[in-house]
XYZ file of C-alpha atoms in Angstrom:
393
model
C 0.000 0.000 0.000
C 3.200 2.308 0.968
C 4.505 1.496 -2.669
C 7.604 -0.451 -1.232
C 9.055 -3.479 -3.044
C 9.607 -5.927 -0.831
C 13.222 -7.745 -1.553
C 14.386 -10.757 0.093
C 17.935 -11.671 0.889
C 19.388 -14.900 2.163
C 23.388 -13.941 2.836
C 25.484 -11.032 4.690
C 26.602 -10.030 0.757
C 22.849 -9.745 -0.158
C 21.922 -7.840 2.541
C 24.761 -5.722 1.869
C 24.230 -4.932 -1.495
C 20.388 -4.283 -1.222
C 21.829 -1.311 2.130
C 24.226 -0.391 -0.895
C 21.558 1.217 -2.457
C 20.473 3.708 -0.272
C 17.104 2.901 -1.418
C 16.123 0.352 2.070
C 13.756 1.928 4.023
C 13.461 -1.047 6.498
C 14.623 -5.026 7.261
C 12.479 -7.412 8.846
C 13.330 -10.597 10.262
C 11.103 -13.716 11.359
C 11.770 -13.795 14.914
C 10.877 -17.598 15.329
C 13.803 -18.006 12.544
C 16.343 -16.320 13.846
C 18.058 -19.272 15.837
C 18.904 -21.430 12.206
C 19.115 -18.439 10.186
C 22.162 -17.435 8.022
C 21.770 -13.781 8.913
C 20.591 -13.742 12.883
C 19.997 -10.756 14.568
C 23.361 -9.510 15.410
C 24.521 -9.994 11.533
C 21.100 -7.904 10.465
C 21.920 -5.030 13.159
C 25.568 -4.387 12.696
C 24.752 -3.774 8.562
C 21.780 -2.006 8.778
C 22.360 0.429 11.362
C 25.635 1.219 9.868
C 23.379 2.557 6.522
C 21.195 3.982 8.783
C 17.805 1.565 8.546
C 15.796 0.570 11.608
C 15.341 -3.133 11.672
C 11.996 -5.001 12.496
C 11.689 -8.427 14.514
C 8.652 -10.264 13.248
C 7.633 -12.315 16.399
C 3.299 -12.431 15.435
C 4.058 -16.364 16.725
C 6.093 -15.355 20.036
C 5.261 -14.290 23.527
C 6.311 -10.901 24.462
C 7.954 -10.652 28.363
C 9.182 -7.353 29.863
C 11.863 -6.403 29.250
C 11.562 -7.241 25.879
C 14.277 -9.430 24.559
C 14.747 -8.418 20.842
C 14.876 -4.465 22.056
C 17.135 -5.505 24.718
C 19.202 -6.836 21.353
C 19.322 -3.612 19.791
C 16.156 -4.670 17.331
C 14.351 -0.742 16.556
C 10.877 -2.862 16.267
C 8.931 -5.692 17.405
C 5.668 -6.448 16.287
C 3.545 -9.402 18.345
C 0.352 -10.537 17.727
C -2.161 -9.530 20.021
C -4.655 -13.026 19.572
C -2.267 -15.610 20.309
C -0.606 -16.388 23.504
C -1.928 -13.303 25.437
C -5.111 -13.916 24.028
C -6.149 -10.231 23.210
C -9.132 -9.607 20.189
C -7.761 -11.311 17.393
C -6.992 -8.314 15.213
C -5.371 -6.496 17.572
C -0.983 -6.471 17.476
C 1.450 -5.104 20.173
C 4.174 -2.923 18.545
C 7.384 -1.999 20.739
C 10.164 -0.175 20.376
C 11.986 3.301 19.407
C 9.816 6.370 19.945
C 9.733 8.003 17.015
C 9.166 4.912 14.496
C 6.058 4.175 17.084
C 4.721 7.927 16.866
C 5.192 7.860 13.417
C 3.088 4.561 12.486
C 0.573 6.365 14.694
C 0.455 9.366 12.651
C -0.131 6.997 9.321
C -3.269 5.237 11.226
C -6.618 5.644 12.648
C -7.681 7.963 13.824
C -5.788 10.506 11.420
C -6.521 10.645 7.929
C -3.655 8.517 6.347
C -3.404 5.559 4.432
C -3.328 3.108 7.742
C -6.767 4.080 8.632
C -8.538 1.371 6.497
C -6.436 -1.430 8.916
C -7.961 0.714 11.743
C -8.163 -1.572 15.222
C -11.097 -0.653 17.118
C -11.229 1.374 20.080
C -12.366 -1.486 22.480
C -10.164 -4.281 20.704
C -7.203 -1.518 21.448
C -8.237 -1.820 25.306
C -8.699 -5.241 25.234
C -5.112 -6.066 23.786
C -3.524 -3.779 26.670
C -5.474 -5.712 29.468
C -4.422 -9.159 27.427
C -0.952 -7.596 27.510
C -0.901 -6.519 30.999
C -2.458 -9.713 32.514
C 0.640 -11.900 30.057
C 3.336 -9.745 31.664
C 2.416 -9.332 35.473
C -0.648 -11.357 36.469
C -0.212 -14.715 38.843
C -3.249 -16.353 37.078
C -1.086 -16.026 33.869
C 2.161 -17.416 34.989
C -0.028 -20.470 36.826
C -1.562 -21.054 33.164
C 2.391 -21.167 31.376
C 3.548 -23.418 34.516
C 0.658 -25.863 33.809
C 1.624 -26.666 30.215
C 4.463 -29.257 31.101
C 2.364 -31.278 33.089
C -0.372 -31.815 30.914
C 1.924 -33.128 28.406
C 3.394 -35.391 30.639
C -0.457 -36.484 31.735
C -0.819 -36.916 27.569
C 2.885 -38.821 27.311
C 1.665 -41.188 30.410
C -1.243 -42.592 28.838
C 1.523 -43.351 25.819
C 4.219 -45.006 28.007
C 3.240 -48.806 27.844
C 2.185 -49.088 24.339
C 4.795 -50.478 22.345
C 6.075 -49.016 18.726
C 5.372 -45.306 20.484
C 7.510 -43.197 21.593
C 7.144 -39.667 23.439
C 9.338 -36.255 23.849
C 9.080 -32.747 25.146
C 10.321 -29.968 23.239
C 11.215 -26.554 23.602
C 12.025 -24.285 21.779
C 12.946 -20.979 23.736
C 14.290 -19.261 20.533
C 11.300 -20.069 18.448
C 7.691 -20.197 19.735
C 6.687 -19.935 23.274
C 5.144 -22.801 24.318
C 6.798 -26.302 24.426
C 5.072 -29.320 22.616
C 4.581 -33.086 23.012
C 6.529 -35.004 20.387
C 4.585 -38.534 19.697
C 6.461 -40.598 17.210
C 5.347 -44.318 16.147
C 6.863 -47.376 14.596
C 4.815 -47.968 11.492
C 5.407 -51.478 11.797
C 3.930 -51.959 15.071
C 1.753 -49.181 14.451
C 0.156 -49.417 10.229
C -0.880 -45.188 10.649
C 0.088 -42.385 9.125
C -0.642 -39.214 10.843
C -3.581 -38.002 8.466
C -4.884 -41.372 9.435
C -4.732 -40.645 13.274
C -5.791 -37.046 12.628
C -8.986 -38.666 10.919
C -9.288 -41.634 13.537
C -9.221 -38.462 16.401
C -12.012 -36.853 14.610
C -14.588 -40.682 14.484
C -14.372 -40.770 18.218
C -16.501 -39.364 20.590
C -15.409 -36.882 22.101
C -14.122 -35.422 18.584
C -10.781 -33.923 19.015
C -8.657 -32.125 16.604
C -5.312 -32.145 16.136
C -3.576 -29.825 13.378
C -1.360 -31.028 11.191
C 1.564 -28.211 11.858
C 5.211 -30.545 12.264
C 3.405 -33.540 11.279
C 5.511 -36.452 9.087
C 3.814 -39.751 8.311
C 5.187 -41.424 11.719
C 4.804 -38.324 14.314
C 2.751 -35.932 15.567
C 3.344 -32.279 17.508
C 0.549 -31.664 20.722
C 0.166 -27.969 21.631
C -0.976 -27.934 25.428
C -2.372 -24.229 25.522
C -5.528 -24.374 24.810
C -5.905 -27.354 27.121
C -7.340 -27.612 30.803
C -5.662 -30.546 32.948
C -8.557 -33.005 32.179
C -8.834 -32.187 28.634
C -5.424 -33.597 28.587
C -6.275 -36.333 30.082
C -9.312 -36.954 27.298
C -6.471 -36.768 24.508
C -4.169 -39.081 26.115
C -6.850 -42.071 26.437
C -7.798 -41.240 22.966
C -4.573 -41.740 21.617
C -3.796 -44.457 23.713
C -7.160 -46.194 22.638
C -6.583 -45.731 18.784
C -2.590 -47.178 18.853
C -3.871 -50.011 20.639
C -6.672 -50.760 18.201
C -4.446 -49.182 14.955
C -5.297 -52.147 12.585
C -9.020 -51.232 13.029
C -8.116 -47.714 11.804
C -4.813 -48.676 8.941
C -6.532 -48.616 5.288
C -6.113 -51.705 3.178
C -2.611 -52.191 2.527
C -4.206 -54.128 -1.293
C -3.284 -51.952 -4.014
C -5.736 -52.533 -7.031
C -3.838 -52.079 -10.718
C -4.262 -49.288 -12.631
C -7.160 -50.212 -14.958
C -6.127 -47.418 -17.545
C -2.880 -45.184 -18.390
C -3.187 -41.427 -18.562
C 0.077 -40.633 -19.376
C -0.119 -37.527 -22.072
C -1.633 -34.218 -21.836
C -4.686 -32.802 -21.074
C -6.943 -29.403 -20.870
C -8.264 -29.051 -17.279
C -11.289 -26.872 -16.699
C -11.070 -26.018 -13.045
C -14.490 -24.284 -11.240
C -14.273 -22.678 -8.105
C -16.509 -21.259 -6.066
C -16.932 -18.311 -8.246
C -15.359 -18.245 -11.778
C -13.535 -20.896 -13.943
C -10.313 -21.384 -15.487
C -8.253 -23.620 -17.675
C -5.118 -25.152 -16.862
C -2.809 -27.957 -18.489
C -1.405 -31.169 -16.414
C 1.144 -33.040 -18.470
C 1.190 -36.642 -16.715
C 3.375 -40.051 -16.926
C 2.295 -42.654 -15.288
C 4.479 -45.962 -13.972
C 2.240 -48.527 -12.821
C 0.460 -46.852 -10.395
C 2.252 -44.033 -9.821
C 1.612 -40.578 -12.011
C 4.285 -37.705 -11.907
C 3.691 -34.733 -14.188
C 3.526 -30.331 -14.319
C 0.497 -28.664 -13.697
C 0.493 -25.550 -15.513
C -1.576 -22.270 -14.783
C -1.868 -18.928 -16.656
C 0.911 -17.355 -14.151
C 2.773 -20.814 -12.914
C 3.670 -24.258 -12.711
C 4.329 -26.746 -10.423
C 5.044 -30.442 -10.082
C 2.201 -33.323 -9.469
C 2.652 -36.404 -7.874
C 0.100 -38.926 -7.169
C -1.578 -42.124 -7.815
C -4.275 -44.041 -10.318
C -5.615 -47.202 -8.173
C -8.684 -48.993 -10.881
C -10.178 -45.708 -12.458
C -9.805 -43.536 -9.346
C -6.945 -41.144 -9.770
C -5.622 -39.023 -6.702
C -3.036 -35.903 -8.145
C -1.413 -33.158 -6.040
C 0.737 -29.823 -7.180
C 2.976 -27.621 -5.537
C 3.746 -24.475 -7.183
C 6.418 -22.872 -5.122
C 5.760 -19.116 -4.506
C 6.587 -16.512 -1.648
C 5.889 -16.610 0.875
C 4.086 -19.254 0.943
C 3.858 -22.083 -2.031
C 0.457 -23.090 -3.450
C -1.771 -26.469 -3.899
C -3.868 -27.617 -6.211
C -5.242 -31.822 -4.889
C -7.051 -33.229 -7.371
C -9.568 -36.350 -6.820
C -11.574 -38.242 -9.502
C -12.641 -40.676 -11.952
C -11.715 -41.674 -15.147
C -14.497 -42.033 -17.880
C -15.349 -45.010 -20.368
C -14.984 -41.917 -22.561
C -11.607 -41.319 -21.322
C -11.818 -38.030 -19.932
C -11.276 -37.212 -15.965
C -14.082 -35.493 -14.006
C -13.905 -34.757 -10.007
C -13.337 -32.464 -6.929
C -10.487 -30.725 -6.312
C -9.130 -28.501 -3.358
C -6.429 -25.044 -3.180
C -4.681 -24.141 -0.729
C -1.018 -22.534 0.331
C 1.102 -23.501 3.006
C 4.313 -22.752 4.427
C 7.316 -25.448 4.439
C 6.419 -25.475 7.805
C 2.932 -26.463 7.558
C 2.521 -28.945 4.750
C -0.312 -30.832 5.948
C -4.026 -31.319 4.572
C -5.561 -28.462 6.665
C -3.413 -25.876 5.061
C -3.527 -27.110 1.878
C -6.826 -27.299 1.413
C -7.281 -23.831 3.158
C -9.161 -22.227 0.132
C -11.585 -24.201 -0.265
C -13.172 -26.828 -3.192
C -13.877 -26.670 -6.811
C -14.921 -29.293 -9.504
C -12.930 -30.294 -12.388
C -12.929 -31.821 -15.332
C -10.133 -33.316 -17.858
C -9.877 -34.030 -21.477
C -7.011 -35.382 -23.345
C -5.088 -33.478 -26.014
C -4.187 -35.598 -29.395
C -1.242 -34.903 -30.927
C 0.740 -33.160 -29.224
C 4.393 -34.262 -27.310
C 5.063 -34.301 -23.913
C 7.265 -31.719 -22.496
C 5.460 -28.697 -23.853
C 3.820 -27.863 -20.476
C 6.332 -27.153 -18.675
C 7.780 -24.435 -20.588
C 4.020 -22.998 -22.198
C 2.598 -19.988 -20.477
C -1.199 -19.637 -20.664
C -3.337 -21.497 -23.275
C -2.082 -23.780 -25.712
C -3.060 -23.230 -29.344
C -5.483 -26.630 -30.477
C -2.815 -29.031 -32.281
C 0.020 -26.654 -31.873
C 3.255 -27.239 -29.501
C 4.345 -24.181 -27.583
């Protein structure tokens, strides 16, 4: 909205050469990256004061504590999010820092006549962010709630300590997000899950509980103990403990049925969403059961993997984009006709979060496929828009 170009930089020589040009008006680093980082905090300082330019800790996902620790650093900024751990009206943000840079975003916002005043924060979601501030910082009631964390997860990890195939782990980490987590990692050989598969198992019983997919790999799974009271935690661990003893009731069919046609080639996909339509290109090669291929757009493409078990075919694409990359998971049917028709699902996610919540984030569409005669594969991946009928790009 300012008209600044945002510029990314990933060594001490980029950031150098990007201060060179006098043209930086500010840096911003990802607090809860700072500990694996090439260019930590220190690095980011010592160049960009020395041109001048006030630097800007990102830490939406951290806890803020007095005194604060990134100002204590030297940072000119820090921005926190005032809906997560204080719990504060969820579009509310705390900013600290110099004086000036504070009075100064003031000026730009609500209730002055500047281009900040359409993100305006409402006068009683500005109160209730102070009292969510002041209650994180210096109330008893507060620090009780932060001291009970570790014991839940050890009430969750204790439920988890006889079964065999499972193992459990606390972790922290202080230089990253607040809160430590519960670690709970399975053998798939005692145990035939994946986590999707728990996630989904969670969600049959009664009482339904959710687990996001955030950290999750095929054989583990991250808890988050915030949001939980002591016998909620409790509720989880039985749950868990009751599906990894009964896991064979919940593995799918290990019984792969043969792929009953081959749609290696390429085909015109016309996508609908919930409002408007478009038409892509998917150029696919399939081995057995297993389909690789690009998925082209009018502005990208991306790679699809997936799988064709009898006439049901199951395709996913990543396009990778900043900051986050994008998804396109396609589900359906192949036609006596030959042509595909099903659902699909967008979504983005950071590397972070590449699970099936995030990824499906944006919500469903329909699709539909038809295959294109003549023409060789490889043109996809380097044609941008539409392809000409019976032309190569």
């Amino acid at each position: 909205m300012a008209g600044a170009e945002i510029v990314s930089v990933q060594t001490p020589d980029e950031l150098s050469s990007a201060l060179g040009t006098g043209e930086v008006a500010m840096v911003c680093l990802l607090g809860r990256n700072e500990g694996s980082s090439s260019l930590p905090l220190d690095t980011v300082l010592a160049s960009a004061h020395a041109a001048g330019v006030p630097v800007l800790i990102n830490a939406a996902g951290l806890s803020p504590a007095n005194p604060d620790r990134w100002i204590g650093r030297g940072a000119d900024l820090v921005v926190y999010a005032g809906g997560k751990y204080i719990r504060g009206p969820q579009s509310t943000a705390i900013v600290l820092g110099r004086k000036k840079l504070c009075e100064a975003m003031w000026w730009n916002s609500a209730p002055h006549q500047a281009f900040g005043r359409s993100m305006k924060v409402g006068k009683e979601e500005a109160v209730g962010a102070v009292v969510a501030l002041d209650r994180w910082i210096n109330s008893a009631a507060a620090e009780k709630e932060r001291g009970g964390w570790r014991p839940r997860l050890q009430r969750i990890a204790a439920n988890l300590r006889a079964i065999a195939g499972v193992e459990t782990k606390v972790l922290s980490w202080a230089g990253s997000v607040t809160a430590i987590r519960l670690k709970v990692s399975w053998d798939k050989s005692v145990i035939p899950l994946d986590a999707e598969g728990l996630r989904l198992a969670l969600l049959r019983q009664r009482p339904r509980i959710l687990i996001h997919d955030f950290w999750s790999t095929p054989t583990s799974i991250i808890l988050d103990p915030i949001n939980l009271s002591d016998d909620e935690a409790d509720t989880v661990g039985r749950a868990l403990s009751a599906i990894f003893v009964r896991s064979q009731e919940f593995a799918t069919s290990a019984q792969v049925p043969p792929a009953e046609t081959d749609v290696t080639g390429l085909w015109v996909v016309e996508l609908s969403f919930v409002r408007g339509r478009k038409e892509h290109r998917i150029e696919l090669r399939q081995h057995g059961t297993e389909v690789t291929g690009i998925h082209q757009t009018a502005t990208s493409h991306g790679r699809i993997v997936g799988k064709i078990r009898g006439s049901k075919i199951e395709l996913e694409a990543e396009h990778e984009a900043t900051p986050i990359h994008l998804f396109y998971r396609f589900e359906g049917m192949v036609g006596r006709d030959g042509s595909i028709v099903g659902t699909a699902r967008f979504g983005g996610a950071a590397p972070e979060h590449l699970g099936p919540v995030f990824k499906g984030q944006y919500g469903p569409g329909t699709w539909r496929a038809t295959r294109i005669v003549g023409v060789r594969l490889g043109a996809a991946a380097s044609c941008h828009g539409v392809i000409p009928e019976g032309r190569e790009c």
